[in-house]
Coordinates of C-alpha atoms in Angstrom, one line a residue:
M998 CA -8.7 11.0 24.9
D999 CA -8.5 14.6 26.3
E1000 CA -11.8 16.4 25.8
Q1001 CA -9.9 19.5 24.7
D1002 CA -7.9 17.6 22.1
F1003 CA -8.3 16.9 18.4
Y1004 CA -9.2 13.4 17.4
N1005 CA -9.9 11.1 14.4
I1006 CA -13.2 9.4 13.5
T1007 CA -14.0 7.2 10.5
I1008 CA -17.2 7.7 8.4
N1009 CA -18.4 6.0 5.2
V1010 CA -18.9 8.4 2.3
Q1011 CA -19.5 8.3 -1.4
P1012 CA -16.3 9.2 -3.4
Y1013 CA -18.3 10.8 -6.2
P1014 CA -21.7 12.0 -4.8
K1015 CA -24.3 13.6 -7.1
L1016 CA -27.3 15.6 -6.1
A1017 CA -30.8 14.9 -7.2
Q1018 CA -33.9 17.1 -6.9
S1019 CA -37.2 15.7 -5.5
L1020 CA -40.6 17.1 -5.2
V1021 CA -42.4 17.1 -1.8
N1022 CA -46.0 15.9 -2.0
D1023 CA -48.2 18.2 -4.0
S1024 CA -46.8 21.5 -2.7
G1025 CA -44.4 21.8 -5.5
E1026 CA -41.6 22.4 -3.0
S1027 CA -38.3 20.6 -3.9
T1028 CA -35.5 19.2 -1.8
L1029 CA -32.1 18.1 -2.7
R1030 CA -30.7 14.7 -1.8
V1031 CA -27.7 12.6 -2.6
K1032 CA -28.4 10.1 -5.4
D1033 CA -27.9 6.4 -4.7
S1034 CA -24.7 5.3 -6.3
A1035 CA -23.5 1.9 -7.6
V1036 CA -20.0 2.9 -6.5
P1037 CA -19.4 1.4 -3.0
E1038 CA -18.9 3.8 -0.1
R1039 CA -15.4 4.2 1.2
A1040 CA -14.0 4.7 4.7
L1041 CA -13.0 8.3 5.3
T1042 CA -11.0 9.0 8.4
I1043 CA -11.2 12.7 9.3
I1044 CA -10.0 15.1 12.0
V1045 CA -12.5 16.5 14.5
Q1046 CA -11.7 19.7 16.6
P1047 CA -12.2 19.8 20.3
D1048 CA -15.6 21.7 19.8
G1049 CA -16.8 18.8 17.7
L1050 CA -16.5 20.5 14.3
P1051 CA -14.5 19.0 11.4
L1052 CA -11.1 20.5 10.8
Y1053 CA -10.8 22.6 7.6
P1054 CA -9.1 22.3 5.2
Q1055 CA -7.3 19.1 6.3
N1056 CA -10.5 17.1 5.9
Q1057 CA -11.0 18.4 2.4
F1058 CA -7.5 17.2 1.6
L1059 CA -8.3 13.7 3.0
Y1060 CA -11.5 13.5 1.0
S1061 CA -9.6 14.4 -2.2
L1062 CA -7.4 11.3 -1.6
L1063 CA -10.5 9.1 -1.7
K1064 CA -11.7 10.8 -4.9
D1065 CA -8.3 10.0 -6.4
G1066 CA -8.8 6.3 -5.7
K1067 CA -7.3 5.8 -2.2
K1068 CA -9.3 3.1 -0.3
S1069 CA -8.6 4.5 3.2
T1070 CA -7.3 7.7 4.7
E1071 CA -6.5 6.3 8.1
T1072 CA -2.7 6.8 8.0
D1073 CA -3.0 10.2 6.3
A1074 CA -5.5 11.4 9.0
Q1075 CA -3.2 10.1 11.8
A1076 CA -0.3 12.1 10.2
L1077 CA -2.2 15.3 10.0
L1078 CA -3.7 14.8 13.4
A1079 CA -0.1 14.6 14.9
F1080 CA 0.8 17.7 12.8
Q1081 CA -2.2 19.6 14.1
R1082 CA -1.6 18.7 17.7
F1083 CA 2.0 19.8 17.4
L1084 CA 0.9 23.2 15.8
T1085 CA -1.7 23.8 18.5
H1086 CA 0.9 23.1 21.2
Q1087 CA 3.2 25.6 19.5
N1088 CA 0.5 28.2 19.0
K1089 CA 0.9 28.0 15.2
T1090 CA -1.2 27.0 12.2
Y1091 CA -0.5 25.3 8.9
K1092 CA -0.2 28.9 7.5
S1093 CA 2.8 29.6 9.7
I1094 CA 5.4 29.8 7.0
T1095 CA 7.8 32.5 5.8
D1096 CA 10.4 32.9 3.1
V1097 CA 12.8 30.9 5.3
P1098 CA 11.6 27.2 5.3
E1099 CA 13.6 26.5 8.5
E1100 CA 11.3 28.8 10.4
G1101 CA 8.0 27.4 9.1
A1102 CA 5.5 25.0 10.6
P1103 CA 6.5 21.9 8.5
W1104 CA 10.2 22.3 9.3
L1105 CA 9.5 22.6 13.0
F1106 CA 7.2 19.5 12.9
A1107 CA 10.1 17.6 11.2
D1108 CA 12.3 18.7 14.1
H1109 CA 9.7 17.3 16.5
L1110 CA 9.6 14.0 14.7
L1111 CA 13.4 13.6 14.5
S1112 CA 13.7 14.5 18.2
N1113 CA 11.1 11.9 19.2
L1114 CA 12.2 8.8 17.3
K1115 CA 12.2 5.5 19.2
V1116 CA 15.1 3.1 19.0
I1117 CA 14.2 -0.5 18.2
N1118 CA 16.3 -3.6 18.2
P1119 CA 15.7 -5.0 14.7
A1120 CA 16.5 -8.6 15.8
T1121 CA 13.9 -8.8 18.6
A1122 CA 11.7 -5.8 17.7
Q1123 CA 12.2 -4.6 21.3
V1124 CA 12.1 -0.9 22.0
L1125 CA 15.4 0.1 23.5
R1126 CA 14.8 3.8 24.0
N1127 CA 11.9 6.3 23.9
P1128 CA 9.0 3.7 23.7
E1129 CA 6.4 6.4 23.3
G1130 CA 8.2 7.9 20.3
Y1131 CA 7.8 7.5 16.5
S1132 CA 9.3 4.7 14.5
L1133 CA 11.5 5.9 11.6
S1134 CA 9.0 4.5 9.0
S1135 CA 6.1 6.3 10.7
A1136 CA 8.0 9.6 10.9
R1137 CA 8.9 9.4 7.2
T1138 CA 5.3 8.6 6.3
Y1139 CA 4.0 11.5 8.4
I1140 CA 6.3 14.1 6.8
D1141 CA 5.4 12.7 3.4
V1142 CA 1.7 13.3 4.1
V1143 CA 2.5 16.9 5.3
I1144 CA 4.4 17.6 2.1
R1145 CA 1.5 16.3 0.0
F1146 CA -0.9 18.4 2.1
Y1147 CA 1.0 21.6 1.2
K1148 CA 1.2 20.7 -2.4
W1149 CA -2.6 20.1 -2.4
L1150 CA -3.1 23.5 -0.8
H1151 CA -1.1 25.1 -3.6
R1152 CA -3.0 23.3 -6.3
S1153 CA -6.4 24.1 -4.7
G1154 CA -5.5 27.8 -4.4
L1155 CA -5.9 27.8 -0.6
L1156 CA -2.3 28.5 0.2
Y1157 CA 0.1 29.3 -2.6
I1158 CA 3.8 28.3 -2.3
T1159 CA 5.7 31.4 -3.3
R1160 CA 9.1 33.0 -2.8
D1161 CA 7.7 34.6 0.4
N1162 CA 5.8 31.5 1.6
K1163 CA 8.0 28.5 1.3
P1164 CA 7.3 25.4 3.5
F1165 CA 10.3 23.7 1.9
E1166 CA 12.6 23.8 -1.1
F1167 CA 11.9 21.6 -4.2
E1168 CA 14.7 19.5 -5.8
E1169 CA 14.7 17.2 -8.8
V1170 CA 16.9 14.1 -8.7
T1171 CA 17.6 11.7 -11.6
L1172 CA 17.9 8.0 -10.6
R1173 CA 18.8 4.9 -12.5
R1174 CA 17.3 1.7 -11.4
D1175 CA 17.2 -2.0 -12.5
Q1176 CA 13.9 -3.7 -12.6
S1177 CA 13.9 -6.9 -10.6
V1178 CA 14.3 -10.0 -12.7
N1179 CA 12.9 -13.4 -11.9
N1180 CA 16.0 -15.5 -12.4
H1181 CA 13.9 -18.6 -12.3
D1182 CA 11.9 -17.5 -15.4
L1183 CA 13.5 -18.7 -18.6
L1184 CA 12.5 -15.5 -20.4
G1185 CA 13.3 -13.3 -17.5
H1186 CA 16.3 -11.8 -19.3
L1187 CA 13.9 -10.2 -21.8
S1188 CA 12.4 -7.9 -19.2
N1189 CA 15.6 -6.8 -17.7
K1190 CA 15.7 -3.1 -18.6
R1191 CA 17.6 -0.2 -17.1
K1192 CA 15.4 2.8 -16.7
A1193 CA 16.2 6.4 -15.8
I1194 CA 13.6 8.2 -13.7
T1195 CA 13.3 11.8 -12.5
V1196 CA 11.8 12.3 -9.1
Q1197 CA 10.9 15.4 -7.2
T1198 CA 12.0 15.6 -3.6
T1199 CA 12.2 18.3 -0.9
S1200 CA 14.7 19.7 1.5
L1201 CA 12.4 18.6 4.2
K1202 CA 12.2 14.9 3.3
K1203 CA 16.0 14.7 2.8
R1204 CA 16.4 15.4 6.6
F1205 CA 15.1 12.0 7.4
P1206 CA 17.6 9.0 7.2
K1207 CA 16.8 6.3 4.7
I1208 CA 15.4 3.0 6.0
Q1209 CA 18.0 0.5 5.2
S1210 CA 16.8 -2.3 2.9
T1211 CA 17.2 -5.7 4.5
P1212 CA 17.5 -8.7 2.2
P1213 CA 14.2 -10.7 2.5
H1214 CA 15.8 -13.9 3.9
L1215 CA 17.4 -11.9 6.7
K1216 CA 13.9 -10.8 7.8
L1217 CA 12.8 -14.4 8.4
K1218 CA 12.6 -15.6 11.9
P1219 CA 11.6 -19.3 12.0
M1220 CA 11.6 -20.9 15.4
S1221 CA 14.6 -22.9 16.6
V1222 CA 14.0 -26.5 17.5
E1223 CA 14.0 -25.6 21.2
D1224 CA 11.7 -22.5 20.8
K1225 CA 9.2 -24.6 18.8
K1226 CA 9.2 -27.2 21.6
I1227 CA 8.6 -24.4 24.1
F1228 CA 5.7 -23.1 22.0
L1229 CA 4.0 -26.5 21.5
E1230 CA 4.4 -27.3 25.2
H1231 CA 2.8 -24.0 26.2
L1232 CA -0.2 -24.8 23.9
K1233 CA -0.5 -28.3 25.4
C1234 CA -0.5 -27.0 29.0
N1235 CA -2.6 -23.8 28.5
Y1236 CA -4.8 -24.3 25.5
N1237 CA -6.3 -27.7 26.3
Q1238 CA -9.9 -27.0 27.3
G1239 CA -13.0 -25.3 25.9
Y1240 CA -12.6 -22.7 23.2
A1241 CA -8.9 -22.2 24.1
K1242 CA -8.4 -25.7 22.9
T1243 CA -9.7 -24.6 19.5
I1244 CA -7.2 -21.8 19.3
G1245 CA -4.4 -24.2 20.3
L1246 CA -5.4 -26.6 17.5
M1247 CA -5.5 -23.7 15.0
L1248 CA -2.0 -22.5 15.9
R1249 CA -0.6 -26.1 15.7
F1250 CA -2.3 -26.5 12.4
A1251 CA -0.7 -23.3 11.1
I1252 CA 2.8 -24.2 12.1
E1253 CA 2.6 -27.7 10.6
T1254 CA 1.0 -26.7 7.3
G1255 CA 2.3 -23.1 6.6
L1256 CA -1.2 -21.6 6.3
R1257 CA -1.5 -17.8 6.3
V1258 CA -3.7 -16.4 9.1
G1259 CA -6.4 -15.5 6.6
E1260 CA -6.4 -19.0 5.3
L1261 CA -6.5 -20.4 8.8
V1262 CA -9.6 -18.6 9.9
T1263 CA -11.4 -19.4 6.6
F1264 CA -10.3 -23.0 6.4
P1265 CA -13.3 -25.1 5.2
A1266 CA -15.1 -27.8 7.0
N1267 CA -15.8 -29.5 3.7
G1268 CA -13.1 -32.1 3.0
V1269 CA -12.1 -32.8 6.6
H1270 CA -12.4 -36.5 7.1
Y1271 CA -11.2 -39.5 9.1
P1272 CA -8.1 -40.6 7.2
M1273 CA -8.4 -44.1 5.8
T1274 CA -4.8 -44.3 4.7
N1275 CA -1.5 -45.0 6.4
S1276 CA 0.2 -42.1 4.8
L1277 CA 1.9 -39.6 7.2
L1278 CA 0.6 -36.7 5.2
I1279 CA -2.9 -36.1 3.8
P1280 CA -3.3 -33.9 0.8
F1281 CA -6.0 -31.2 1.1
T1282 CA -7.1 -28.7 -1.6
I1283 CA -7.8 -25.1 -0.5
G1284 CA -9.0 -22.2 -2.6
P1285 CA -12.1 -20.4 -3.9
A1286 CA -13.9 -23.7 -4.6
N1287 CA -14.3 -24.5 -0.9
G1288 CA -14.3 -20.9 0.4
C1289 CA -10.8 -20.8 1.8
E1290 CA -9.6 -17.2 1.2
T1291 CA -6.1 -17.9 -0.3
K1292 CA -3.8 -15.1 -1.4
F1293 CA -4.3 -14.3 -5.1
T1294 CA -7.4 -16.5 -4.9
K1295 CA -5.1 -19.3 -5.9
Q1296 CA -6.1 -22.9 -5.5
R1297 CA -3.4 -25.2 -4.0
D1298 CA -2.8 -28.4 -2.2
I1299 CA -1.4 -28.4 1.4
Q1300 CA -0.2 -31.5 3.3
V1301 CA -2.0 -32.2 6.6
P1302 CA -0.1 -34.5 9.1
Y1303 CA -2.1 -37.7 9.8
S1304 CA -2.4 -37.0 13.5
L1305 CA -3.7 -33.4 12.9
M1306 CA -6.3 -34.7 10.4
L1307 CA -7.6 -37.0 13.1
E1308 CA -7.9 -34.0 15.5
L1309 CA -9.6 -31.9 12.8
D1310 CA -12.1 -34.7 12.2
E1311 CA -12.8 -35.0 15.9
Y1312 CA -13.3 -31.3 16.2
L1313 CA -15.7 -31.2 13.2
H1314 CA -17.9 -33.9 14.8
K1315 CA -17.8 -32.8 18.4
E1316 CA -21.0 -32.5 20.3
G1317 CA -22.7 -29.1 20.2
R1318 CA -20.9 -27.8 17.1
D1319 CA -24.1 -27.9 14.9
D1320 CA -26.0 -26.0 17.6
L1321 CA -23.3 -23.3 17.5
L1322 CA -23.5 -23.0 13.8
T1323 CA -27.2 -22.5 14.0
K1324 CA -26.6 -19.9 16.6
G1325 CA -24.2 -18.1 14.3
V1326 CA -26.5 -18.1 11.4
Y1327 CA -29.3 -16.7 13.6
R1328 CA -27.0 -14.0 14.8
M1329 CA -26.0 -13.0 11.2
R1330 CA -29.7 -12.9 10.2
Q1331 CA -30.5 -10.6 13.1
E1332 CA -27.6 -8.3 12.2
H1333 CA -28.8 -8.2 8.6
Q1334 CA -32.3 -7.3 9.6
Q1335 CA -31.1 -4.5 11.8
E1336 CA -29.0 -3.1 9.0
M1337 CA -32.0 -3.2 6.6
E1338 CA -34.2 -1.5 9.2
A1339 CA -31.6 1.3 9.7
K1340 CA -31.3 1.8 5.9
K1341 CA -35.1 1.9 5.5
T1342 CA -35.5 4.5 8.3
A1343 CA -32.7 6.6 6.7
H1344 CA -34.5 6.5 3.3
K1345 CA -37.8 7.4 4.9
N1346 CA -36.3 10.4 6.8
H1347 CA -34.9 11.7 3.5
G1348 CA -38.2 11.4 1.7
I1349 CA -37.0 8.7 -0.7
L1350 CA -38.6 5.6 0.8
G1351 CA -39.6 4.5 -2.7
D1352 CA -35.9 4.1 -3.6
F1353 CA -35.3 1.6 -0.8
K1354 CA -34.6 -1.9 -1.9
E1355 CA -34.3 -4.6 0.8
S1356 CA -31.8 -7.3 0.2
K1357 CA -32.5 -10.9 1.3
F1358 CA -30.2 -12.6 3.9
V1359 CA -28.3 -15.4 2.3
A1360 CA -26.1 -17.6 4.4
S1361 CA -22.7 -18.5 3.0
E1362 CA -22.6 -21.8 1.1
H1363 CA -19.2 -22.5 2.6
V1364 CA -18.9 -23.5 6.3
R1365 CA -15.8 -22.6 8.1
L1366 CA -14.2 -25.4 10.2
F1367 CA -13.1 -23.3 13.2
I1368 CA -15.9 -21.4 15.0
S1369 CA -16.1 -19.2 18.1
A1370 CA -18.4 -19.3 21.1
H1371 CA -20.8 -17.1 19.0
G1372 CA -21.0 -19.7 16.3
L1373 CA -19.1 -17.4 13.9
P1374 CA -15.7 -17.8 12.2
Y1375 CA -12.7 -16.4 14.1
S1376 CA -11.2 -13.1 12.9
K1377 CA -7.5 -12.7 12.0
S1378 CA -7.2 -10.1 14.8
T1379 CA -8.4 -12.7 17.4
I1380 CA -5.7 -15.2 16.4
Q1381 CA -3.0 -12.5 16.4
A1382 CA -4.2 -11.3 19.8
H1383 CA -3.8 -14.9 21.2
M1384 CA -0.3 -15.1 19.7
S1385 CA 0.6 -11.9 21.4
L1386 CA -0.7 -13.2 24.7
I1387 CA 1.2 -16.4 24.3
R1388 CA 4.4 -14.5 23.5
T1389 CA 3.9 -12.3 26.7
K1390 CA 3.5 -15.4 28.9
I1391 CA 6.4 -17.4 27.4
R1392 CA 8.8 -14.5 27.7
K1393 CA 8.3 -14.4 31.5
T1394 CA 10.4 -17.6 31.7
H1395 CA 12.2 -17.4 28.3
P1396 CA 13.0 -13.7 27.7
N1397 CA 14.5 -14.2 24.2
W1398 CA 11.4 -16.0 22.9
Y1399 CA 9.9 -13.5 20.5
Y1400 CA 7.8 -14.7 17.6
R1401 CA 4.7 -13.4 15.7
I1402 CA 1.9 -15.2 13.9
H1403 CA 3.7 -15.0 10.5
D1404 CA 6.7 -16.7 12.0
L1405 CA 4.7 -19.9 12.1
R1406 CA 4.7 -19.9 8.3
S1407 CA 8.4 -19.4 8.0
T1408 CA 9.0 -22.1 10.6
F1409 CA 7.0 -24.6 8.5
A1410 CA 8.9 -23.6 5.3
T1411 CA 12.4 -23.9 6.7
Y1412 CA 11.6 -27.1 8.6
W1413 CA 10.1 -28.6 5.4
L1414 CA 13.3 -27.7 3.4
E1415 CA 15.6 -29.3 6.0
E1416 CA 13.5 -32.4 6.2
Q1417 CA 13.2 -32.9 2.4
T1418 CA 16.9 -32.3 1.9
E1419 CA 17.8 -34.9 4.5
K1420 CA 15.3 -37.4 3.1
R1421 CA 15.9 -37.0 -0.6
G1422 CA 19.4 -35.7 -0.7
L1423 CA 18.5 -32.6 -2.8
V1424 CA 20.0 -29.2 -2.4
F1425 CA 17.6 -26.5 -1.2
D1426 CA 17.4 -24.7 -4.5
L1427 CA 16.0 -27.8 -6.3
L1428 CA 13.1 -27.8 -3.9
M1429 CA 12.1 -24.2 -4.6
Q1430 CA 9.3 -24.9 -7.1
E1431 CA 7.8 -27.6 -4.9
L1432 CA 7.8 -25.3 -1.8
A1433 CA 6.4 -22.4 -3.8
S1434 CA 3.4 -24.7 -4.7
L1435 CA 2.9 -25.7 -1.0
M1436 CA 3.1 -22.1 0.2
G1437 CA 0.8 -20.7 -2.5
H1438 CA 3.4 -18.2 -3.8
E1439 CA 2.7 -16.4 -7.1
S1440 CA 6.4 -16.5 -8.0
T1441 CA 9.5 -18.4 -6.9
L1442 CA 11.0 -15.0 -6.3
T1443 CA 9.0 -15.0 -3.0
T1444 CA 10.1 -18.6 -2.2
E1445 CA 13.8 -17.8 -2.8
K1446 CA 14.0 -16.1 0.6
Y1447 CA 13.5 -19.4 2.3
T1448 CA 16.2 -21.3 0.3
N1449 CA 18.6 -18.3 0.8
F1450 CA 17.9 -18.5 4.5
M1451 CA 18.7 -22.3 4.6
N1452 CA 21.8 -21.8 2.4
D1453 CA 23.1 -19.2 4.7
K1454 CA 22.4 -21.4 7.7
Q1455 CA 24.1 -24.3 6.1
A1456 CA 27.1 -22.2 5.2
K1457 CA 27.4 -20.9 8.8
L1458 CA 27.2 -24.4 10.2
G1459 CA 29.8 -25.6 7.8
Y1460 CA 32.1 -22.7 8.7
A1461 CA 31.7 -23.4 12.5
S1462 CA 32.4 -27.1 11.9
R1463 CA 35.6 -26.4 10.0
K1464 CA 36.7 -24.0 12.8
N1465 CA 36.0 -26.6 15.4
K1466 CA 37.9 -29.2 13.4
A1467 CA 40.9 -26.9 12.9
A1468 CA 40.9 -26.2 16.7
Q1469 CA 40.8 -29.9 17.5
D1470 CA 43.6 -30.6 15.0
A1471 CA 45.7 -27.9 16.5
F1472 CA 45.1 -29.2 20.0
G1473 CA 46.0 -32.7 19.0
A1474 CA 49.2 -31.6 17.4
K1475 CA 50.5 -30.2 20.7

């Protein structure tokens, strides 16, 4: 970061602070302090000027977003940071607007964003041109934030939008839309209502092209048989010792069970056992009861392949794991004590030591199965980072191999559908409810993308087969 540049930092603040008056000893002097609040603090990302001072009034706008219920201002702060850097480079400020919107600061910033869009291949996510530029979605988000910033300035009386000061023109558009209907819900037709809505837009926002909506099933990217073989072979050769072996086991576990990454890192040790059955698949319940952090806190049964359950049981009982867990608990206790000491010191410095309440350290009753070298559960970002590293290494010999952590889940779903269709002779759509249960979907509307993907694949294979047959028949007729 350039020392002469603006930058973002994140601080924890109370969204609704209240002041309280306190008397100092017997002198009768009073001091003001912020009252303790039952409302949890929120993360406020702000902009800092090169001289170390907060940027006004942009930070007041960001804080207002927290007060309005927003959980984080990180994206908004990044947008205004980009806007401020652009203005500084152009020797302008946010007040640089006239009666001609095209000459004002927001419009010039929009020009800058549109001139610096990067071009991405949607199939591979590879950047084809301008790798340091903005994605279209980021550019649209940034200009949205700038528009909201100017509206807030007007409402707050800091910069009125008038005939002589117009950052953009306002327009009202009436739209009609259909609410999505769950076609697998017997009563879904009752909630199908057409609604007319009026939205306010601006001449500035209309300059940005719309992001084309892609059908959900076309966004899926399950691994081909060959690519899955390459992936598993890479894990076998490169993730076979020490803690790397644990990562390899976790990734194989994910691709064979369809676990989300959050469910993978919180997968419980309780329930892992040496299988005493000859069944190829072992049912395993995950959810709040055993500490697995499932989406929607929904309890569900997954199917663990017999061979993987053997590996999980071996990992659970490997030598030294208990010592690692003890190390992890000790580390968490130390961090808790340091946090309590810091809070106690802060209360003392503000003359409110009597308000300090120390909370006791309580270790979680749920033990995670997979633990790192520190004796702590892995984070989602760690697993994603390993997947990124694997992708980079595989692409050195297989340039078209490009998959992300969530693609392991779609690989499981599509392989499961294909296997069950061959085994049971059922069409994909009849397996939808069963797959929804395995995947932990709240609605079969989510599951439908997998059956649509397989139906498309089957149709394409059938078309190719018919073309080949027609070509063979034509060749045989000659």
